[in-house]
Amino acid sequence: MGLFSKLFGPRAPRVQPTHVTDANFGAEVLRSDLPVVVDVWGPGCGPCQMMEPIIMDLATAYAGRVKVAELNAAEAARTAARHGVMGTPTVIFFKKGREVERVTGFVGARYLREIVDSELLGGAAETGTGS
Protein backbone atom coordinates (compact mmCIF):
# COMPACT_ATOMS: atom_id res chain seq x y z
CA MET A 1 0.00 0.00 0.00
CA GLY A 2 1.45 3.36 -1.02
CA LEU A 3 1.79 6.46 1.14
CA PHE A 4 -1.22 8.21 -0.43
CA SER A 5 -3.40 5.14 0.04
CA LYS A 6 -2.40 5.00 3.71
CA LEU A 7 -3.17 8.69 4.16
CA PHE A 8 -6.33 9.01 2.09
CA GLY A 9 -7.64 5.47 1.76
CA PRO A 10 -8.00 3.45 -1.42
CA ARG A 11 -8.92 5.36 -4.54
CA ALA A 12 -12.38 4.91 -6.02
CA PRO A 13 -12.44 2.95 -9.27
CA ARG A 14 -12.51 5.14 -12.39
CA VAL A 15 -15.79 5.33 -14.25
CA GLN A 16 -15.65 5.73 -18.01
CA PRO A 17 -18.03 8.15 -19.75
CA THR A 18 -20.71 6.46 -21.86
CA HIS A 19 -19.89 6.63 -25.58
CA VAL A 20 -22.88 8.03 -27.48
CA THR A 21 -23.47 7.99 -31.23
CA ASP A 22 -26.20 8.98 -33.67
CA ALA A 23 -27.69 5.50 -33.15
CA ASN A 24 -27.86 5.45 -29.34
CA PHE A 25 -28.19 9.15 -28.38
CA GLY A 26 -31.93 8.91 -27.78
CA ALA A 27 -31.67 5.87 -25.53
CA GLU A 28 -28.56 6.95 -23.63
CA VAL A 29 -29.33 10.66 -23.23
CA LEU A 30 -32.91 11.67 -24.04
CA ARG A 31 -34.55 8.67 -22.34
CA SER A 32 -32.06 8.31 -19.48
CA ASP A 33 -33.48 7.94 -15.97
CA LEU A 34 -30.50 9.94 -14.71
CA PRO A 35 -29.54 13.50 -15.62
CA VAL A 36 -26.86 13.47 -18.33
CA VAL A 37 -23.75 15.53 -19.06
CA VAL A 38 -22.69 15.17 -22.70
CA ASP A 39 -19.16 16.20 -23.67
CA VAL A 40 -19.13 16.89 -27.42
CA TRP A 41 -15.54 16.76 -28.63
CA GLY A 42 -13.63 16.65 -31.89
CA PRO A 43 -10.48 14.88 -33.04
CA GLY A 44 -7.44 17.11 -33.04
CA CYS A 45 -9.14 19.64 -30.71
CA GLY A 46 -6.60 20.81 -28.13
CA PRO A 47 -9.13 22.18 -25.64
CA CYS A 48 -11.08 18.92 -25.97
CA GLN A 49 -7.98 16.99 -24.92
CA MET A 50 -7.60 19.32 -21.92
CA MET A 51 -11.23 18.61 -20.95
CA GLU A 52 -10.81 14.83 -21.07
CA PRO A 53 -9.46 14.33 -17.52
CA ILE A 54 -12.10 16.72 -16.15
CA ILE A 55 -14.88 14.73 -17.84
CA MET A 56 -13.36 11.46 -16.53
CA ASP A 57 -13.33 12.90 -12.99
CA LEU A 58 -16.98 13.98 -13.34
CA ALA A 59 -17.96 10.47 -14.43
CA THR A 60 -16.31 9.02 -11.34
CA ALA A 61 -17.49 11.70 -8.88
CA TYR A 62 -21.15 11.51 -9.92
CA ALA A 63 -21.39 7.77 -10.67
CA GLY A 64 -24.90 6.51 -9.97
CA ARG A 65 -26.38 10.02 -9.76
CA VAL A 66 -25.49 11.59 -13.13
CA LYS A 67 -24.61 9.86 -16.39
CA VAL A 68 -21.56 11.38 -18.07
CA ALA A 69 -21.33 10.76 -21.80
CA GLU A 70 -18.98 11.67 -24.61
CA LEU A 71 -19.90 12.24 -28.24
CA ASN A 72 -17.35 12.52 -31.05
CA ALA A 73 -18.76 15.31 -33.25
CA ALA A 74 -16.98 13.95 -36.33
CA GLU A 75 -18.52 10.48 -35.92
CA ALA A 76 -21.96 11.69 -34.81
CA ALA A 77 -22.31 14.79 -36.97
CA ARG A 78 -26.06 14.39 -37.34
CA THR A 79 -26.64 14.46 -33.58
CA ALA A 80 -24.18 17.32 -33.07
CA ALA A 81 -25.95 19.37 -35.75
CA ARG A 82 -29.41 18.50 -34.40
CA HIS A 83 -28.35 19.92 -31.02
CA GLY A 84 -26.81 23.06 -32.50
CA VAL A 85 -23.20 22.30 -31.67
CA MET A 86 -21.14 24.92 -33.50
CA GLY A 87 -17.74 24.22 -31.94
CA THR A 88 -15.89 21.87 -29.65
CA PRO A 89 -15.63 21.29 -26.82
CA THR A 90 -19.29 21.79 -25.98
CA VAL A 91 -20.77 20.34 -22.81
CA ILE A 92 -24.55 19.96 -22.78
CA PHE A 93 -26.50 19.22 -19.60
CA PHE A 94 -29.76 17.24 -19.92
CA LYS A 95 -32.43 16.62 -17.30
CA LYS A 96 -35.43 14.42 -18.13
CA GLY A 97 -34.44 14.50 -21.81
CA ARG A 98 -34.33 18.29 -22.07
CA GLU A 99 -31.31 20.54 -22.36
CA VAL A 100 -31.01 22.72 -19.26
CA GLU A 101 -27.56 24.26 -19.75
CA ARG A 102 -24.69 24.41 -22.23
CA VAL A 103 -21.05 25.47 -22.08
CA THR A 104 -18.86 25.95 -25.15
CA GLY A 105 -15.09 26.09 -24.87
CA PHE A 106 -12.72 24.92 -22.18
CA VAL A 107 -13.87 25.42 -18.59
CA GLY A 108 -12.55 24.09 -15.30
CA ALA A 109 -13.87 21.27 -13.18
CA ARG A 110 -15.30 23.54 -10.49
CA TYR A 111 -17.50 25.36 -13.01
CA LEU A 112 -18.87 22.10 -14.43
CA ARG A 113 -19.50 20.71 -10.94
CA GLU A 114 -21.43 23.86 -10.00
CA ILE A 115 -23.70 23.39 -13.02
CA VAL A 116 -24.22 19.70 -12.22
CA ASP A 117 -25.01 20.47 -8.59
CA SER A 118 -27.37 23.37 -9.29
CA GLU A 119 -29.06 22.42 -12.58
CA LEU A 120 -29.04 18.62 -12.53
CA LEU A 121 -29.06 17.71 -8.85
CA GLY A 122 -31.05 20.67 -7.57
CA GLY A 123 -28.44 22.25 -5.32
CA ALA A 124 -27.03 19.06 -3.80
CA ALA A 125 -23.55 19.86 -2.54
CA GLU A 126 -20.79 17.69 -3.93
CA THR A 127 -17.79 16.93 -1.82
CA GLY A 128 -14.44 16.05 -3.25
CA THR A 129 -11.71 17.70 -5.19
CA GLY A 130 -12.33 20.26 -7.84
CA SER A 131 -10.53 23.07 -9.48
Coordinates of C-alpha atoms in Angstrom, one line a residue:
M1 CA 0.0 0.0 0.0
G2 CA 1.5 3.4 -1.0
L3 CA 1.8 6.5 1.1
F4 CA -1.2 8.2 -0.4
S5 CA -3.4 5.1 0.0
K6 CA -2.4 5.0 3.7
L7 CA -3.2 8.7 4.2
F8 CA -6.3 9.0 2.1
G9 CA -7.6 5.5 1.8
P10 CA -8.0 3.5 -1.4
R11 CA -8.9 5.4 -4.5
A12 CA -12.4 4.9 -6.0
P13 CA -12.4 3.0 -9.3
R14 CA -12.5 5.1 -12.4
V15 CA -15.8 5.3 -14.2
Q16 CA -15.6 5.7 -18.0
P17 CA -18.0 8.1 -19.8
T18 CA -20.7 6.5 -21.9
H19 CA -19.9 6.6 -25.6
V20 CA -22.9 8.0 -27.5
T21 CA -23.5 8.0 -31.2
D22 CA -26.2 9.0 -33.7
A23 CA -27.7 5.5 -33.1
N24 CA -27.9 5.4 -29.3
F25 CA -28.2 9.1 -28.4
G26 CA -31.9 8.9 -27.8
A27 CA -31.7 5.9 -25.5
E28 CA -28.6 7.0 -23.6
V29 CA -29.3 10.7 -23.2
L30 CA -32.9 11.7 -24.0
R31 CA -34.5 8.7 -22.3
S32 CA -32.1 8.3 -19.5
D33 CA -33.5 7.9 -16.0
L34 CA -30.5 9.9 -14.7
P35 CA -29.5 13.5 -15.6
V36 CA -26.9 13.5 -18.3
V37 CA -23.7 15.5 -19.1
V38 CA -22.7 15.2 -22.7
D39 CA -19.2 16.2 -23.7
V40 CA -19.1 16.9 -27.4
W41 CA -15.5 16.8 -28.6
G42 CA -13.6 16.7 -31.9
P43 CA -10.5 14.9 -33.0
G44 CA -7.4 17.1 -33.0
C45 CA -9.1 19.6 -30.7
G46 CA -6.6 20.8 -28.1
P47 CA -9.1 22.2 -25.6
C48 CA -11.1 18.9 -26.0
Q49 CA -8.0 17.0 -24.9
M50 CA -7.6 19.3 -21.9
M51 CA -11.2 18.6 -21.0
E52 CA -10.8 14.8 -21.1
P53 CA -9.5 14.3 -17.5
I54 CA -12.1 16.7 -16.2
I55 CA -14.9 14.7 -17.8
M56 CA -13.4 11.5 -16.5
D57 CA -13.3 12.9 -13.0
L58 CA -17.0 14.0 -13.3
A59 CA -18.0 10.5 -14.4
T60 CA -16.3 9.0 -11.3
A61 CA -17.5 11.7 -8.9
Y62 CA -21.2 11.5 -9.9
A63 CA -21.4 7.8 -10.7
G64 CA -24.9 6.5 -10.0
R65 CA -26.4 10.0 -9.8
V66 CA -25.5 11.6 -13.1
K67 CA -24.6 9.9 -16.4
V68 CA -21.6 11.4 -18.1
A69 CA -21.3 10.8 -21.8
E70 CA -19.0 11.7 -24.6
L71 CA -19.9 12.2 -28.2
N72 CA -17.4 12.5 -31.1
A73 CA -18.8 15.3 -33.3
A74 CA -17.0 13.9 -36.3
E75 CA -18.5 10.5 -35.9
A76 CA -22.0 11.7 -34.8
A77 CA -22.3 14.8 -37.0
R78 CA -26.1 14.4 -37.3
T79 CA -26.6 14.5 -33.6
A80 CA -24.2 17.3 -33.1
A81 CA -26.0 19.4 -35.8
R82 CA -29.4 18.5 -34.4
H83 CA -28.3 19.9 -31.0
G84 CA -26.8 23.1 -32.5
V85 CA -23.2 22.3 -31.7
M86 CA -21.1 24.9 -33.5
G87 CA -17.7 24.2 -31.9
T88 CA -15.9 21.9 -29.7
P89 CA -15.6 21.3 -26.8
T90 CA -19.3 21.8 -26.0
V91 CA -20.8 20.3 -22.8
I92 CA -24.5 20.0 -22.8
F93 CA -26.5 19.2 -19.6
F94 CA -29.8 17.2 -19.9
K95 CA -32.4 16.6 -17.3
K96 CA -35.4 14.4 -18.1
G97 CA -34.4 14.5 -21.8
R98 CA -34.3 18.3 -22.1
E99 CA -31.3 20.5 -22.4
V100 CA -31.0 22.7 -19.3
E101 CA -27.6 24.3 -19.8
R102 CA -24.7 24.4 -22.2
V103 CA -21.0 25.5 -22.1
T104 CA -18.9 26.0 -25.2
G105 CA -15.1 26.1 -24.9
F106 CA -12.7 24.9 -22.2
V107 CA -13.9 25.4 -18.6
G108 CA -12.5 24.1 -15.3
A109 CA -13.9 21.3 -13.2
R110 CA -15.3 23.5 -10.5
Y111 CA -17.5 25.4 -13.0
L112 CA -18.9 22.1 -14.4
R113 CA -19.5 20.7 -10.9
E114 CA -21.4 23.9 -10.0
I115 CA -23.7 23.4 -13.0
V116 CA -24.2 19.7 -12.2
D117 CA -25.0 20.5 -8.6
S118 CA -27.4 23.4 -9.3
E119 CA -29.1 22.4 -12.6
L120 CA -29.0 18.6 -12.5
L121 CA -29.1 17.7 -8.9
G122 CA -31.1 20.7 -7.6
G123 CA -28.4 22.2 -5.3
A124 CA -27.0 19.1 -3.8
A125 CA -23.6 19.9 -2.5
E126 CA -20.8 17.7 -3.9
T127 CA -17.8 16.9 -1.8
G128 CA -14.4 16.1 -3.3
T129 CA -11.7 17.7 -5.2
G130 CA -12.3 20.3 -7.8
S131 CA -10.5 23.1 -9.5

